[in-house]
Amino acid sequence: MPAASDDRLAVWMSFGAVQGMLEPMTPLGQDAIRHLFGGAARMFGSRLDLDRPSILGLAGERLWVRLDFVLRNPLGRRLAPRVLRLLEPSVGRIVAGLRAEPGLGGTVPNSRHPQPIGHFDTRYCLHLDWLSSGPPAHLGSPQLSCSTGRITMRIRKLAAGLVLLLAGAVVVGCSSAAGVSTSSTSASPTSGGAAEPITVVASTNVWGDLAAGVGGDKVTVTSIINDPSQDPHEYQASGQNQLALSKAKVVIENGGGYDDFIATMLKAVNNSSATVLNAVTISGKTAAGGEELNEHVWYDFPTVLKVVDRLQSTFSSIDADNASVFAANATKLKDSINAMVTKQGELKTQLDGTPLAITEPVPLYLLEAMGLQNKTPEEFSEAIEEDSDVPPTVLRETLALFSGKAVKLLAYNEQTTGAATEEVLKAAKDNGIPVVGFTETLPEGKDYVSWMTSNIEAVQSALQQ
């Protein structure tokens, strides 16, 4: 923590890991933020000398900012608690309480002496949620000391929000919306003293939705990747997701190299007690000799049925009192999935052998179960999936599938695009070949069954044109 520059009560906030950037800030990044704060501070009547650690300080290769000058300003005293409550409710409550501190211009009712707020041990204040719910069990309990006039709060994700706070502006979209982050399907604890819901973390909202379908209101699900506009292969760890994993009782990963970040993060937070369900392992699928496994197993209904069964048994072993609830939910979900399997079989009698092209093998399990045959050069889809250049000869061979009307459909991954895929998309449209888009995560407003049903119907409709 930076050294004190005066004897006044100081509230320091540090930027520990903003938007998943766990490495120390670069000098360029530090300078950029320092200059932003310099301009913002003047709006609150403070002059920030960038060469002196008066408001901004550097310690542990991190930037720290003093928030107490905001609380000494009339406008800042009104705005700070409100804005911070939007971002982190527990911090908003703390800041609201700080306004009563005599050292910040407030008064303490019914007390002849200043009452220090306390010193939060920075070992435990790595994420603001811990201030209200406590740190992960492996870290122990927070220690509070009421004999100091310095408050230290490690803040991982409020850099942009704090700049706007200092400017007195309304802060929006700076919490979990910054970068790829978490999406929670929260379940309310049942009444009557029932056990707390089982905490579940899934690598994507596909597996998260299935977990919620089996667990119902007996589970609380956090899906790490939940944005269909982003490429899941480019995910970077964030402090918020690490916190969720540190508390998880059940973790669902896809496996097959798709989401290796799950194992890395679990190890980092030292959560060895969580039950980890690996969908590829559960599927029993293995790569054929000399080939790579198509790891996109959520498009394979037999695999999904196996995962649903495993979710049911896992939840039941943790919460035996609600085993009948999990069984009923799993049965209902499997009935819906089996109805889609039946639909695939019906379409296969009509579409068996129909040639198609793909940009990536993401939906191949679904399409092959409907009888379609992939004619795309393997080198093309491999290059797209690995984000490497497509050899010119391979690209020409792929484009010829459309100009020669050798395929009846293009299955297009909407989440990974580039020059080569755009050329293929244009060639399909120019030659009247229907295009059906697929994603790797749930579209907004869809659950797993409605999403897959829409995919099947889109293929059927496109081939009947």
mmCIF file of N, CA and C in Angstrom, residues 412-465:
data_model
loop_
_atom_site.group_PDB
_atom_site.id
_atom_site.type_symbol
_atom_site.label_atom_id
_atom_site.label_comp_id
_atom_site.label_asym_id
_atom_site.label_seq_id
_atom_site.Cartn_x
_atom_site.Cartn_y
_atom_site.Cartn_z
ATOM 1 N N TYR A 412 -22.526 -22.029 -40.764
ATOM 2 C CA TYR A 412 -21.596 -20.927 -40.527
ATOM 3 C C TYR A 412 -21.514 -20.620 -39.030
ATOM 4 N N ASN A 413 -20.313 -20.642 -38.462
ATOM 5 C CA ASN A 413 -20.128 -20.292 -37.057
ATOM 6 C C ASN A 413 -20.108 -18.772 -36.921
ATOM 7 N N GLU A 414 -21.121 -18.222 -36.295
ATOM 8 C CA GLU A 414 -21.265 -16.776 -36.202
ATOM 9 C C GLU A 414 -20.304 -16.134 -35.204
ATOM 10 N N GLN A 415 -19.663 -16.937 -34.374
ATOM 11 C CA GLN A 415 -18.827 -16.380 -33.324
ATOM 12 C C GLN A 415 -17.353 -16.273 -33.693
ATOM 13 N N THR A 416 -16.954 -16.889 -34.786
ATOM 14 C CA THR A 416 -15.564 -16.763 -35.234
ATOM 15 C C THR A 416 -15.575 -16.440 -36.726
ATOM 16 N N THR A 417 -15.265 -15.214 -37.028
ATOM 17 C CA THR A 417 -15.279 -14.771 -38.413
ATOM 18 C C THR A 417 -13.918 -14.187 -38.785
ATOM 19 N N GLY A 418 -13.664 -14.132 -40.071
ATOM 20 C CA GLY A 418 -12.418 -13.584 -40.581
ATOM 21 C C GLY A 418 -12.502 -13.458 -42.085
ATOM 22 N N ALA A 419 -11.389 -13.115 -42.710
ATOM 23 C CA ALA A 419 -11.389 -12.886 -44.158
ATOM 24 C C ALA A 419 -11.819 -14.130 -44.921
ATOM 25 N N ALA A 420 -11.302 -15.296 -44.530
ATOM 26 C CA ALA A 420 -11.619 -16.528 -45.255
ATOM 27 C C ALA A 420 -13.083 -16.911 -45.090
ATOM 28 N N THR A 421 -13.590 -16.810 -43.869
ATOM 29 C CA THR A 421 -14.992 -17.174 -43.669
ATOM 30 C C THR A 421 -15.927 -16.190 -44.365
ATOM 31 N N GLU A 422 -15.522 -14.920 -44.434
ATOM 32 C CA GLU A 422 -16.340 -13.942 -45.152
ATOM 33 C C GLU A 422 -16.382 -14.253 -46.642
ATOM 34 N N GLU A 423 -15.257 -14.713 -47.192
ATOM 35 C CA GLU A 423 -15.234 -15.107 -48.612
ATOM 36 C C GLU A 423 -16.157 -16.278 -48.863
ATOM 37 N N VAL A 424 -16.131 -17.241 -47.960
ATOM 38 C CA VAL A 424 -16.987 -18.415 -48.098
ATOM 39 C C VAL A 424 -18.456 -18.013 -47.986
ATOM 40 N N LEU A 425 -18.764 -17.147 -47.027
ATOM 41 C CA LEU A 425 -20.136 -16.690 -46.857
ATOM 42 C C LEU A 425 -20.635 -15.964 -48.107
ATOM 43 N N LYS A 426 -19.787 -15.127 -48.690
ATOM 44 C CA LYS A 426 -20.162 -14.404 -49.901
ATOM 45 C C LYS A 426 -20.376 -15.355 -51.068
ATOM 46 N N ALA A 427 -19.495 -16.364 -51.165
ATOM 47 C CA ALA A 427 -19.617 -17.323 -52.263
ATOM 48 C C ALA A 427 -20.930 -18.092 -52.159
ATOM 49 N N ALA A 428 -21.314 -18.446 -50.935
ATOM 50 C CA ALA A 428 -22.573 -19.172 -50.760
ATOM 51 C C ALA A 428 -23.751 -18.305 -51.185
ATOM 52 N N LYS A 429 -23.768 -17.063 -50.744
ATOM 53 C CA LYS A 429 -24.883 -16.175 -51.076
ATOM 54 C C LYS A 429 -24.926 -15.858 -52.566
ATOM 55 N N ASP A 430 -23.743 -15.648 -53.169
ATOM 56 C CA ASP A 430 -23.691 -15.327 -54.595
ATOM 57 C C ASP A 430 -24.207 -16.468 -55.456
ATOM 58 N N ASN A 431 -24.086 -17.688 -54.944
ATOM 59 C CA ASN A 431 -24.484 -18.855 -55.734
ATOM 60 C C ASN A 431 -25.793 -19.479 -55.252
ATOM 61 N N GLY A 432 -26.496 -18.735 -54.415
ATOM 62 C CA GLY A 432 -27.816 -19.191 -53.999
ATOM 63 C C GLY A 432 -27.812 -20.382 -53.054
ATOM 64 N N ILE A 433 -26.704 -20.585 -52.341
ATOM 65 C CA ILE A 433 -26.626 -21.689 -51.382
ATOM 66 C C ILE A 433 -27.138 -21.185 -50.027
ATOM 67 N N PRO A 434 -28.128 -21.837 -49.437
ATOM 68 C CA PRO A 434 -28.656 -21.380 -48.140
ATOM 69 C C PRO A 434 -27.580 -21.400 -47.057
ATOM 70 N N VAL A 435 -27.669 -20.448 -46.145
ATOM 71 C CA VAL A 435 -26.712 -20.335 -45.042
ATOM 72 C C VAL A 435 -27.484 -20.409 -43.722
ATOM 73 N N VAL A 436 -27.004 -21.245 -42.816
ATOM 74 C CA VAL A 436 -27.585 -21.334 -41.475
ATOM 75 C C VAL A 436 -26.480 -21.026 -40.474
ATOM 76 N N GLY A 437 -26.717 -20.044 -39.630
ATOM 77 C CA GLY A 437 -25.730 -19.664 -38.634
ATOM 78 C C GLY A 437 -25.878 -20.458 -37.342
ATOM 79 N N PHE A 438 -24.739 -20.776 -36.745
ATOM 80 C CA PHE A 438 -24.705 -21.491 -35.470
ATOM 81 C C PHE A 438 -23.811 -20.725 -34.503
ATOM 82 N N THR A 439 -24.051 -20.938 -33.224
ATOM 83 C CA THR A 439 -23.225 -20.308 -32.198
ATOM 84 C C THR A 439 -22.719 -21.370 -31.225
ATOM 85 N N GLU A 440 -21.748 -20.973 -30.407
ATOM 86 C CA GLU A 440 -21.180 -21.889 -29.421
ATOM 87 C C GLU A 440 -21.765 -21.664 -28.038
ATOM 88 N N THR A 441 -22.532 -20.609 -27.865
ATOM 89 C CA THR A 441 -23.197 -20.337 -26.593
ATOM 90 C C THR A 441 -24.664 -20.030 -26.849
ATOM 91 N N LEU A 442 -25.445 -20.089 -25.788
ATOM 92 C CA LEU A 442 -26.881 -19.859 -25.924
ATOM 93 C C LEU A 442 -27.176 -18.441 -26.385
ATOM 94 N N PRO A 443 -28.014 -18.283 -27.398
ATOM 95 C CA PRO A 443 -28.467 -16.935 -27.760
ATOM 96 C C PRO A 443 -29.341 -16.377 -26.639
ATOM 97 N N GLU A 444 -29.426 -15.074 -26.583
ATOM 98 C CA GLU A 444 -30.233 -14.430 -25.552
ATOM 99 C C GLU A 444 -31.691 -14.839 -25.678
ATOM 100 N N GLY A 445 -32.301 -15.158 -24.554
ATOM 101 C CA GLY A 445 -33.711 -15.517 -24.544
ATOM 102 C C GLY A 445 -34.006 -16.964 -24.851
ATOM 103 N N LYS A 446 -32.975 -17.789 -25.035
ATOM 104 C CA LYS A 446 -33.165 -19.199 -25.358
ATOM 105 C C LYS A 446 -32.657 -20.077 -24.221
ATOM 106 N N ASP A 447 -33.312 -21.228 -24.032
ATOM 107 C CA ASP A 447 -32.724 -22.270 -23.209
ATOM 108 C C ASP A 447 -32.192 -23.344 -24.157
ATOM 109 N N TYR A 448 -31.596 -24.394 -23.604
ATOM 110 C CA TYR A 448 -30.937 -25.375 -24.469
ATOM 111 C C TYR A 448 -31.911 -26.016 -25.455
ATOM 112 N N VAL A 449 -33.055 -26.441 -24.970
ATOM 113 C CA VAL A 449 -33.999 -27.150 -25.828
ATOM 114 C C VAL A 449 -34.554 -26.246 -26.917
ATOM 115 N N SER A 450 -34.962 -25.037 -26.564
ATOM 116 C CA SER A 450 -35.506 -24.133 -27.585
ATOM 117 C C SER A 450 -34.443 -23.739 -28.594
ATOM 118 N N TRP A 451 -33.181 -23.596 -28.136
ATOM 119 C CA TRP A 451 -32.073 -23.258 -29.032
ATOM 120 C C TRP A 451 -31.840 -24.373 -30.051
ATOM 121 N N MET A 452 -31.728 -25.604 -29.573
ATOM 122 C CA MET A 452 -31.461 -26.716 -30.477
ATOM 123 C C MET A 452 -32.659 -26.992 -31.387
ATOM 124 N N THR A 453 -33.846 -26.793 -30.865
ATOM 125 C CA THR A 453 -35.031 -26.948 -31.710
ATOM 126 C C THR A 453 -35.003 -25.944 -32.855
ATOM 127 N N SER A 454 -34.605 -24.704 -32.548
ATOM 128 C CA SER A 454 -34.501 -23.670 -33.583
ATOM 129 C C SER A 454 -33.439 -24.036 -34.619
ATOM 130 N N ASN A 455 -32.328 -24.610 -34.165
ATOM 131 C CA ASN A 455 -31.277 -25.022 -35.103
ATOM 132 C C ASN A 455 -31.783 -26.088 -36.075
ATOM 133 N N ILE A 456 -32.490 -27.070 -35.549
ATOM 134 C CA ILE A 456 -33.016 -28.138 -36.395
ATOM 135 C C ILE A 456 -34.019 -27.576 -37.402
ATOM 136 N N GLU A 457 -34.896 -26.726 -36.904
ATOM 137 C CA GLU A 457 -35.908 -26.143 -37.794
ATOM 138 C C GLU A 457 -35.274 -25.251 -38.851
ATOM 139 N N ALA A 458 -34.200 -24.541 -38.510
ATOM 140 C CA ALA A 458 -33.529 -23.666 -39.480
ATOM 141 C C ALA A 458 -32.899 -24.488 -40.616
ATOM 142 N N VAL A 459 -32.289 -25.618 -40.267
ATOM 143 C CA VAL A 459 -31.696 -26.490 -41.293
ATOM 144 C C VAL A 459 -32.798 -27.060 -42.185
ATOM 145 N N GLN A 460 -33.861 -27.538 -41.564
ATOM 146 C CA GLN A 460 -34.977 -28.110 -42.334
ATOM 147 C C GLN A 460 -35.552 -27.074 -43.307
ATOM 148 N N SER A 461 -35.774 -25.872 -42.797
ATOM 149 C CA SER A 461 -36.353 -24.815 -43.639
ATOM 150 C C SER A 461 -35.418 -24.444 -44.783
ATOM 151 N N ALA A 462 -34.109 -24.336 -44.492
ATOM 152 C CA ALA A 462 -33.151 -23.940 -45.518
ATOM 153 C C ALA A 462 -33.079 -24.965 -46.640
ATOM 154 N N LEU A 463 -33.162 -26.227 -46.308
ATOM 155 C CA LEU A 463 -33.048 -27.279 -47.336
ATOM 156 C C LEU A 463 -34.335 -27.522 -48.081
ATOM 157 N N GLN A 464 -35.414 -26.935 -47.621
ATOM 158 C CA GLN A 464 -36.691 -27.073 -48.337
ATOM 159 C C GLN A 464 -36.974 -25.894 -49.245
ATOM 160 N N GLN A 465 -36.024 -24.955 -49.316
ATOM 161 C CA GLN A 465 -36.199 -23.784 -50.185
ATOM 162 C C GLN A 465 -36.194 -24.188 -51.657
#
